PDB file of C-alpha atoms (C1' of nucleotides) in Angstrom:
ATOM      1  CA  MET A 193      46.638  73.834  55.490  1.00 38.00           C
ATOM      2  CA  GLN A 194      47.591  69.667  56.357  1.00 43.00           C
ATOM      3  CA  ASN A 195      44.641  67.951  57.059  1.00 54.00           C
ATOM      4  CA  LYS A 196      46.172  64.243  56.271  1.00 62.00           C
ATOM      5  CA  THR A 197      42.995  62.394  56.600  1.00 79.00           C
ATOM      6  CA  THR A 198      42.638  59.416  58.764  1.00 88.00           C
ATOM      7  CA  PRO A 199      42.982  55.864  57.130  1.00 91.00           C
ATOM      8  CA  PRO A 200      39.557  54.442  56.466  1.00 94.00           C
ATOM      9  CA  SER A 201      38.099  51.907  58.616  1.00 93.00           C
ATOM     10  CA  SER A 202      36.903  49.735  56.109  1.00 95.00           C
ATOM     11  CA  GLN A 203      36.444  48.996  52.434  1.00 96.00           C
ATOM     12  CA  GLU A 204      33.389  50.329  52.181  1.00 96.00           C
ATOM     13  CA  GLN A 205      34.328  53.414  53.840  1.00 96.00           C
ATOM     14  CA  LEU A 206      37.522  53.647  51.803  1.00 96.00           C
ATOM     15  CA  LEU A 207      35.207  53.101  48.338  1.00 96.00           C
ATOM     16  CA  GLN A 208      32.457  55.675  49.653  1.00 96.00           C
ATOM     17  CA  ARG A 209      35.913  58.649  50.231  1.00 96.00           C
ATOM     18  CA  ALA A 210      36.945  57.414  46.693  1.00 97.00           C
ATOM     19  CA  GLN A 211      33.763  57.878  45.205  1.00 97.00           C
ATOM     20  CA  ALA A 212      33.213  61.150  46.942  1.00 97.00           C
ATOM     21  CA  LEU A 213      35.590  62.241  44.403  1.00 97.00           C
ATOM     22  CA  ALA A 214      34.052  61.542  41.246  1.00 97.00           C
ATOM     23  CA  GLY A 215      33.598  64.879  39.567  1.00 97.00           C
ATOM     24  CA  MET A 216      36.096  66.805  41.579  1.00 97.00           C
ATOM     25  CA  THR A 217      38.812  68.297  39.558  1.00 97.00           C
ATOM     26  CA  LEU A 218      42.289  67.970  40.674  1.00 97.00           C
ATOM     27  CA  GLY A 219      42.804  71.453  41.364  1.00 96.00           C
ATOM     28  CA  GLU A 220      39.337  71.204  43.707  1.00 97.00           C
ATOM     29  CA  ILE A 221      41.039  68.601  45.417  1.00 97.00           C
ATOM     30  CA  ALA A 222      44.681  69.882  46.031  1.00 96.00           C
ATOM     31  CA  GLU A 223      43.174  73.140  47.247  1.00 95.00           C
ATOM     32  CA  GLU A 224      41.087  71.282  49.972  1.00 93.00           C
ATOM     33  CA  SER A 225      43.751  69.671  51.350  1.00 92.00           C
ATOM     34  CA  GLY A 226      46.147  72.655  51.212  1.00 93.00           C
ATOM     35  CA  ILE A 227      48.385  70.506  48.691  1.00 93.00           C
ATOM     36  CA  ASP A 228      50.683  73.303  46.059  1.00 93.00           C
ATOM     37  CA  ILE A 229      49.814  72.041  42.427  1.00 95.00           C
ATOM     38  CA  PRO A 230      52.388  71.570  39.850  1.00 94.00           C
ATOM     39  CA  GLU A 231      52.057  73.174  36.477  1.00 93.00           C
ATOM     40  CA  ASN A 232      52.582  69.805  34.894  1.00 92.00           C
ATOM     41  CA  LEU A 233      53.677  66.513  35.598  1.00 95.00           C
ATOM     42  CA  THR A 234      56.654  66.469  33.939  1.00 94.00           C
ATOM     43  CA  ARG A 235      58.957  66.501  37.081  1.00 93.00           C
ATOM     44  CA  ASN A 236      56.075  65.394  39.203  1.00 94.00           C
ATOM     45  CA  LYS A 237      55.411  61.966  37.996  1.00 96.00           C
ATOM     46  CA  GLY A 238      53.868  60.861  40.657  1.00 95.00           C
ATOM     47  CA  TRP A 239      51.896  63.629  41.812  1.00 96.00           C
ATOM     48  CA  ILE A 240      48.618  62.456  41.248  1.00 96.00           C
ATOM     49  CA  GLY A 241      48.516  58.731  42.938  1.00 95.00           C
ATOM     50  CA  LEU A 242      50.219  60.926  46.147  1.00 94.00           C
ATOM     51  CA  LEU A 243      47.516  63.450  46.042  1.00 95.00           C
ATOM     52  CA  LEU A 244      44.847  60.656  46.349  1.00 96.00           C
ATOM     53  CA  GLU A 245      47.295  58.616  48.678  1.00 94.00           C
ATOM     54  CA  HIS A 246      46.936  61.578  50.665  1.00 94.00           C
ATOM     55  CA  VAL A 247      43.013  62.484  50.718  1.00 95.00           C
ATOM     56  CA  LEU A 248      41.670  59.247  50.710  1.00 95.00           C
ATOM     57  CA  GLY A 249      44.170  58.281  53.916  1.00 93.00           C
ATOM     58  CA  ALA A 250      46.540  55.714  52.940  1.00 93.00           C
ATOM     59  CA  SER A 251      49.852  55.148  54.770  1.00 83.00           C
ATOM     60  CA  ALA A 252      52.525  57.358  53.300  1.00 66.00           C
ATOM     61  CA  GLY A 253      55.646  55.601  52.621  1.00 65.00           C
ATOM     62  CA  SER A 254      57.199  53.944  49.890  1.00 63.00           C
ATOM     63  CA  ARG A 255      57.429  50.776  51.858  1.00 73.00           C
ATOM     64  CA  PRO A 256      56.660  47.752  50.376  1.00 74.00           C
ATOM     65  CA  GLU A 257      53.137  46.628  51.133  1.00 84.00           C
ATOM     66  CA  PRO A 258      49.505  47.901  50.015  1.00 91.00           C
ATOM     67  CA  ASP A 259      48.472  51.153  50.379  1.00 93.00           C
ATOM     68  CA  PHE A 260      45.797  50.193  52.966  1.00 94.00           C
ATOM     69  CA  PRO A 261      47.803  47.604  55.051  1.00 91.00           C
ATOM     70  CA  HIS A 262      45.157  46.804  57.181  1.00 91.00           C
ATOM     71  CA  LEU A 263      42.416  46.323  54.656  1.00 94.00           C
ATOM     72  CA  GLY A 264      44.965  44.454  52.214  1.00 93.00           C
ATOM     73  CA  ILE A 265      44.117  47.192  49.590  1.00 95.00           C
ATOM     74  CA  GLU A 266      46.387  48.969  46.755  1.00 94.00           C
ATOM     75  CA  LEU A 267      45.650  52.520  45.394  1.00 96.00           C
ATOM     76  CA  LYS A 268      45.974  52.969  41.789  1.00 95.00           C
ATOM     77  CA  SER A 269      45.198  55.805  39.627  1.00 96.00           C
ATOM     78  CA  LEU A 270      44.430  55.203  36.135  1.00 97.00           C
ATOM     79  CA  PRO A 271      45.193  58.160  33.351  1.00 96.00           C
ATOM     80  CA  ILE A 272      42.005  58.213  30.949  1.00 96.00           C
ATOM     81  CA  ASN A 273      40.637  60.124  28.223  1.00 95.00           C
ATOM     82  CA  SER A 274      37.733  61.264  27.410  1.00 92.00           C
ATOM     83  CA  LEU A 275      36.060  57.937  26.285  1.00 91.00           C
ATOM     84  CA  GLY A 276      37.166  56.228  28.912  1.00 92.00           C
ATOM     85  CA  LYS A 277      40.368  54.809  27.519  1.00 95.00           C
ATOM     86  CA  PRO A 278      43.898  54.292  29.697  1.00 96.00           C
ATOM     87  CA  LEU A 279      46.455  56.693  28.630  1.00 96.00           C
ATOM     88  CA  GLU A 280      49.198  54.915  29.624  1.00 96.00           C
ATOM     89  CA  THR A 281      50.058  51.106  30.863  1.00 96.00           C
ATOM     90  CA  THR A 282      49.787  50.737  34.954  1.00 97.00           C
ATOM     91  CA  PHE A 283      52.795  50.346  36.805  1.00 97.00           C
ATOM     92  CA  VAL A 284      52.260  46.995  38.853  1.00 96.00           C
ATOM     93  CA  SER A 285      55.916  46.105  40.745  1.00 94.00           C
ATOM     94  CA  VAL A 286      59.671  46.000  40.153  1.00 93.00           C
ATOM     95  CA  ALA A 287      60.431  42.643  38.945  1.00 96.00           C
ATOM     96  CA  PRO A 288      63.001  40.728  40.694  1.00 95.00           C
ATOM     97  CA  LEU A 289      65.874  39.768  38.424  1.00 96.00           C
ATOM     98  CA  THR A 290      67.250  37.393  41.111  1.00 95.00           C
ATOM     99  CA  GLY A 291      66.001  34.402  44.051  1.00 93.00           C
ATOM    100  CA  LEU A 292      63.244  33.479  41.771  1.00 93.00           C
ATOM    101  CA  VAL A 293      63.736  29.773  42.938  1.00 89.00           C
ATOM    102  CA  GLY A 294      60.810  28.442  44.286  1.00 89.00           C
ATOM    103  CA  VAL A 295      58.791  31.546  43.651  1.00 93.00           C
ATOM    104  CA  THR A 296      55.290  30.754  41.931  1.00 95.00           C
ATOM    105  CA  TRP A 297      52.291  32.925  40.506  1.00 96.00           C
ATOM    106  CA  GLN A 298      50.603  32.244  43.690  1.00 95.00           C
ATOM    107  CA  THR A 299      53.807  33.052  45.970  1.00 93.00           C
ATOM    108  CA  SER A 300      54.671  36.485  43.441  1.00 94.00           C
ATOM    109  CA  TYR A 301      54.771  39.925  44.450  1.00 92.00           C
ATOM    110  CA  VAL A 302      52.427  40.909  41.048  1.00 95.00           C
ATOM    111  CA  ARG A 303      49.953  38.307  42.624  1.00 95.00           C
ATOM    112  CA  LYS A 304      49.387  39.848  46.107  1.00 93.00           C
ATOM    113  CA  LYS A 305      49.867  43.474  44.878  1.00 94.00           C
ATOM    114  CA  LEU A 306      46.717  42.687  42.315  1.00 96.00           C
ATOM    115  CA  ALA A 307      44.535  40.751  44.906  1.00 96.00           C
ATOM    116  CA  LYS A 308      42.527  43.881  45.385  1.00 96.00           C
ATOM    117  CA  VAL A 309      43.114  47.016  43.816  1.00 96.00           C
ATOM    118  CA  LEU A 310      41.205  50.446  44.313  1.00 96.00           C
ATOM    119  CA  TRP A 311      41.388  52.153  40.936  1.00 97.00           C
ATOM    120  CA  VAL A 312      40.653  55.694  40.552  1.00 97.00           C
ATOM    121  CA  PRO A 313      40.040  56.450  36.837  1.00 97.00           C
ATOM    122  CA  VAL A 314      41.219  60.415  36.219  1.00 97.00           C
ATOM    123  CA  LEU A 315      40.309  62.303  32.981  1.00 96.00           C
ATOM    124  CA  SER A 316      43.863  63.034  31.954  1.00 95.00           C
ATOM    125  CA  ASP A 317      43.485  64.209  28.135  1.00 92.00           C
ATOM    126  CA  LYS A 318      46.761  66.439  27.770  1.00 88.00           C
ATOM    127  CA  ASN A 319      45.386  69.226  26.567  1.00 86.00           C
ATOM    128  CA  LEU A 320      43.223  69.309  30.061  1.00 93.00           C
ATOM    129  CA  ALA A 321      45.852  71.392  32.494  1.00 95.00           C
ATOM    130  CA  LEU A 322      46.663  69.243  35.577  1.00 96.00           C
ATOM    131  CA  LYS A 323      43.987  71.431  37.901  1.00 96.00           C
ATOM    132  CA  ASP A 324      41.294  70.800  35.591  1.00 96.00           C
ATOM    133  CA  ARG A 325      41.697  66.982  35.310  1.00 96.00           C
ATOM    134  CA  GLN A 326      38.454  65.454  36.648  1.00 97.00           C
ATOM    135  CA  VAL A 327      38.017  62.611  39.103  1.00 97.00           C
ATOM    136  CA  GLY A 328      36.100  59.353  37.947  1.00 96.00           C
ATOM    137  CA  THR A 329      33.945  56.844  39.480  1.00 96.00           C
ATOM    138  CA  ALA A 330      36.422  54.929  41.477  1.00 97.00           C
ATOM    139  CA  PHE A 331      35.953  50.884  41.928  1.00 96.00           C
ATOM    140  CA  ILE A 332      37.638  48.141  43.784  1.00 97.00           C
ATOM    141  CA  TRP A 333      38.473  45.382  41.699  1.00 96.00           C
ATOM    142  CA  THR A 334      39.401  41.411  42.528  1.00 97.00           C
ATOM    143  CA  PRO A 335      40.811  39.262  39.823  1.00 97.00           C
ATOM    144  CA  SER A 336      38.255  37.214  38.551  1.00 97.00           C
ATOM    145  CA  GLU A 337      39.531  33.533  38.347  1.00 97.00           C
ATOM    146  CA  GLU A 338      39.788  34.014  34.140  1.00 96.00           C
ATOM    147  CA  GLU A 339      41.992  37.331  34.761  1.00 97.00           C
ATOM    148  CA  ASP A 340      44.078  35.445  37.329  1.00 97.00           C
ATOM    149  CA  ASN A 341      44.680  33.122  35.016  1.00 96.00           C
ATOM    150  CA  LEU A 342      45.668  35.694  31.999  1.00 96.00           C
ATOM    151  CA  LEU A 343      47.878  37.010  34.827  1.00 96.00           C
ATOM    152  CA  ALA A 344      49.631  34.011  35.160  1.00 97.00           C
ATOM    153  CA  LEU A 345      50.116  33.099  32.216  1.00 96.00           C
ATOM    154  CA  ASP A 346      51.881  36.106  31.225  1.00 96.00           C
ATOM    155  CA  TRP A 347      54.264  36.523  34.577  1.00 96.00           C
ATOM    156  CA  GLN A 348      55.135  32.712  34.143  1.00 96.00           C
ATOM    157  CA  GLU A 349      56.406  33.767  30.723  1.00 95.00           C
ATOM    158  CA  LEU A 350      58.343  36.416  31.772  1.00 96.00           C
ATOM    159  CA  THR A 351      59.781  34.914  34.874  1.00 96.00           C
ATOM    160  CA  ASP A 352      60.737  31.917  32.837  1.00 95.00           C
ATOM    161  CA  MET A 353      62.533  33.819  30.587  1.00 95.00           C
ATOM    162  CA  ILE A 354      64.166  35.832  33.567  1.00 96.00           C
ATOM    163  CA  VAL A 355      65.310  32.420  35.113  1.00 95.00           C
ATOM    164  CA  LEU A 356      66.922  31.309  31.577  1.00 95.00           C
ATOM    165  CA  GLY A 357      68.680  34.000  31.516  1.00 95.00           C
ATOM    166  CA  ASN A 358      66.868  36.112  28.769  1.00 95.00           C
ATOM    167  CA  VAL A 359      65.879  39.250  30.404  1.00 95.00           C
ATOM    168  CA  GLU A 360      67.477  41.256  28.350  1.00 94.00           C
ATOM    169  CA  ASN A 361      65.625  39.318  24.968  1.00 93.00           C
ATOM    170  CA  ILE A 362      62.091  40.345  26.931  1.00 93.00           C
ATOM    171  CA  GLN A 363      60.277  42.893  24.956  1.00 87.00           C
ATOM    172  CA  GLY A 364      57.262  44.962  25.755  1.00 90.00           C
ATOM    173  CA  LYS A 365      54.987  42.773  23.598  1.00 88.00           C
ATOM    174  CA  HIS A 366      55.676  39.720  25.657  1.00 91.00           C
ATOM    175  CA  GLY A 367      52.766  39.048  27.720  1.00 92.00           C
ATOM    176  CA  GLN A 368      48.702  39.408  26.850  1.00 93.00           C
ATOM    177  CA  VAL A 369      48.120  41.893  29.422  1.00 95.00           C
ATOM    178  CA  LEU A 370      51.557  41.695  31.658  1.00 96.00           C
ATOM    179  CA  GLN A 371      54.551  43.072  30.196  1.00 96.00           C
ATOM    180  CA  LEU A 372      58.216  43.763  31.807  1.00 96.00           C
ATOM    181  CA  ARG A 373      59.944  47.122  30.428  1.00 95.00           C
ATOM    182  CA  PRO A 374      62.591  49.208  32.195  1.00 96.00           C
ATOM    183  CA  LYS A 375      62.040  50.775  35.630  1.00 95.00           C
ATOM    184  CA  ALA A 376      64.556  53.060  36.697  1.00 96.00           C
ATOM    185  CA  ALA A 377      65.629  56.481  37.499  1.00 94.00           C
ATOM    186  CA  ASN A 378      67.656  56.645  34.320  1.00 95.00           C
ATOM    187  CA  SER A 379      69.433  54.134  31.921  1.00 94.00           C
ATOM    188  CA  GLN A 380      72.386  54.213  33.954  1.00 94.00           C
ATOM    189  CA  VAL A 381      70.908  52.472  36.538  1.00 95.00           C
ATOM    190  CA  LYS A 382      72.181  48.522  36.632  1.00 95.00           C
ATOM    191  CA  THR A 383      71.057  45.524  38.836  1.00 96.00           C
ATOM    192  CA  GLN A 384      72.165  42.310  39.065  1.00 96.00           C
ATOM    193  CA  ALA A 385      70.785  39.469  36.925  1.00 96.00           C
ATOM    194  CA  PHE A 386      72.320  35.778  35.672  1.00 95.00           C
ATOM    195  CA  ASP A 387      72.894  35.223  32.359  1.00 95.00           C
ATOM    196  CA  LYS A 388      72.554  32.022  30.149  1.00 93.00           C
ATOM    197  CA  ASN A 389      75.501  30.514  31.828  1.00 94.00           C
ATOM    198  CA  GLY A 390      73.972  31.245  35.374  1.00 94.00           C
ATOM    199  CA  LYS A 391      76.721  34.389  35.927  1.00 94.00           C
ATOM    200  CA  PRO A 392      75.965  37.284  37.360  1.00 95.00           C
ATOM    201  CA  PHE A 393      76.002  40.322  34.924  1.00 95.00           C
ATOM    202  CA  LEU A 394      74.291  44.184  35.334  1.00 95.00           C
ATOM    203  CA  THR A 395      71.352  45.101  33.621  1.00 95.00           C
ATOM    204  CA  LEU A 396      68.820  47.832  33.904  1.00 96.00           C
ATOM    205  CA  PRO A 397      65.871  46.687  35.995  1.00 96.00           C
ATOM    206  CA  ARG A 398      63.054  46.246  35.170  1.00 96.00           C
ATOM    207  CA  GLY A 399      59.185  46.276  35.890  1.00 96.00           C
ATOM    208  CA  PHE A 400      55.811  44.598  35.779  1.00 97.00           C
ATOM    209  CA  TYR A 401      53.206  46.488  34.103  1.00 97.00           C
ATOM    210  CA  LEU A 402      49.662  46.108  33.050  1.00 97.00           C
ATOM    211  CA  LYS A 403      49.173  46.893  29.732  1.00 96.00           C
ATOM    212  CA  ILE A 404      46.580  49.425  28.062  1.00 96.00           C
ATOM    213  CA  PRO A 405      43.993  46.737  26.921  1.00 95.00           C
ATOM    214  CA  PHE A 406      43.672  44.758  30.020  1.00 96.00           C
ATOM    215  CA  THR A 407      42.937  47.915  32.771  1.00 97.00           C
ATOM    216  CA  GLN A 408      40.343  48.864  29.472  1.00 96.00           C
ATOM    217  CA  MET A 409      38.697  45.725  29.905  1.00 95.00           C
ATOM    218  CA  LEU A 410      38.776  46.853  33.696  1.00 96.00           C
ATOM    219  CA  LEU A 411      37.127  49.518  33.456  1.00 95.00           C
ATOM    220  CA  HIS A 412      34.381  48.805  30.912  1.00 93.00           C
ATOM    221  CA  LYS A 413      33.267  45.701  33.216  1.00 93.00           C
ATOM    222  CA  HIS A 414      33.160  47.357  36.090  1.00 91.00           C
ATOM    223  CA  LEU A 415      31.704  50.942  34.946  1.00 80.00           C
ATOM    224  CA  ARG A 416      30.467  50.000  31.720  1.00 68.00           C
ATOM    225  CA  ILE A 417      31.926  52.410  29.660  1.00 54.00           C
ATOM    226  CA  ASP A 418      31.812  52.594  25.886  1.00 51.00           C
TER     227      ASP A 418
ATOM    228  C1'  DA B 186      70.560  50.403  45.611  1.00 80.46           C
ATOM    229  C1'  DG B 187      65.948  49.629  45.630  1.00 80.46           C
ATOM    230  C1'  DC B 188      61.360  50.585  46.286  1.00 80.46           C
ATOM    231  C1'  DT B 189      57.084  53.845  46.300  1.00 80.46           C
ATOM    232  C1'  DG B 190      54.416  57.111  43.028  1.00 80.46           C
ATOM    233  C1'  DA B 191      53.981  56.726  37.466  1.00 80.46           C
ATOM    234  C1'  DT B 192      54.181  59.905  32.898  1.00 80.46           C
ATOM    235  C1'  DC B 193      57.637  61.733  29.339  1.00 80.46           C
ATOM    236  C1'  DA B 194      59.211  61.708  24.604  1.00 80.46           C
ATOM    237  C1'  DT B 195      60.999  59.530  20.873  1.00 80.46           C
ATOM    238  C1'  DT B 196      60.495  55.844  17.781  1.00 80.46           C
ATOM    239  C1'  DG B 197      58.598  52.702  14.433  1.00 80.46           C
TER     240       DG B 197
ATOM    241  C1'  DC C 263      49.301  57.254  17.138  1.00 80.46           C
ATOM    242  C1'  DA C 264      50.444  53.115  19.681  1.00 80.46           C
ATOM    243  C1'  DA C 265      54.728  51.085  21.787  1.00 80.46           C
ATOM    244  C1'  DT C 266      58.781  51.234  24.450  1.00 80.46           C
ATOM    245  C1'  DG C 267      62.482  52.653  26.264  1.00 80.46           C
ATOM    246  C1'  DA C 268      64.045  56.688  29.646  1.00 80.46           C
ATOM    247  C1'  DT C 269      63.037  59.614  33.127  1.00 80.46           C
ATOM    248  C1'  DC C 270      61.583  62.526  37.843  1.00 80.46           C
ATOM    249  C1'  DA C 271      60.688  63.394  42.885  1.00 80.46           C
ATOM    250  C1'  DG C 272      60.984  61.325  47.770  1.00 80.46           C
ATOM    251  C1'  DC C 273      61.958  57.579  51.159  1.00 80.46           C
ATOM    252  C1'  DT C 274      64.560  54.477  53.217  1.00 80.46           C
TER     253       DT C 274
END
DNA sequence: AGCTGATCATTG
DNA sequence: CAATGATCAGCT
């Protein structure tokens, strides 16, 4: 009842494994893996991601490194509706609010995270029971020059605001493809940042998220969904 | 406290 | 009905 998959030895093998899941329901996948499936995601928001990590042989744990370190590939599940539209923004990484001197887009954590991603779409219409949700066709993505430029632009804008002490003025609307939003256990959690005068203060931790139109574009490009 | 995995749920 | 602020679970 615990057949943790061995790590994939190559990108090709990983992609094959992921694409072999296409058409399967989460119930079927969980059953084959001997994993209990929750009624819903309300108290298990990351469950689908963890299930996919398990069956694809990702290294477990919450270490700050790619899911497949030897391949340099990050795994992201992507909830979509029946029209192929993402239902949620995609969390990328926690946003550093301090220690940003000298950090550039080229060396940023966001860029590193998104350098190579295995996207696994999951048909997740709200009226579909969790066990009946169906995995779509996975694909591996590396940002094109154009996509990299879009991300760089937003990252720079948001990072500039953080550096200038304007983190609390950042809205979700900032950025075309990337946004900064709270990322914490609850609204009481605080982390240190710097205000406009360079004085430290405590604020809600933030994370970078990919906006829906961006991930939707990726789906269309790679799967030719319409 | 801060990272991993994200979606929930209320608001505009 | 999309946007965005709030939240849940597990591990280090």
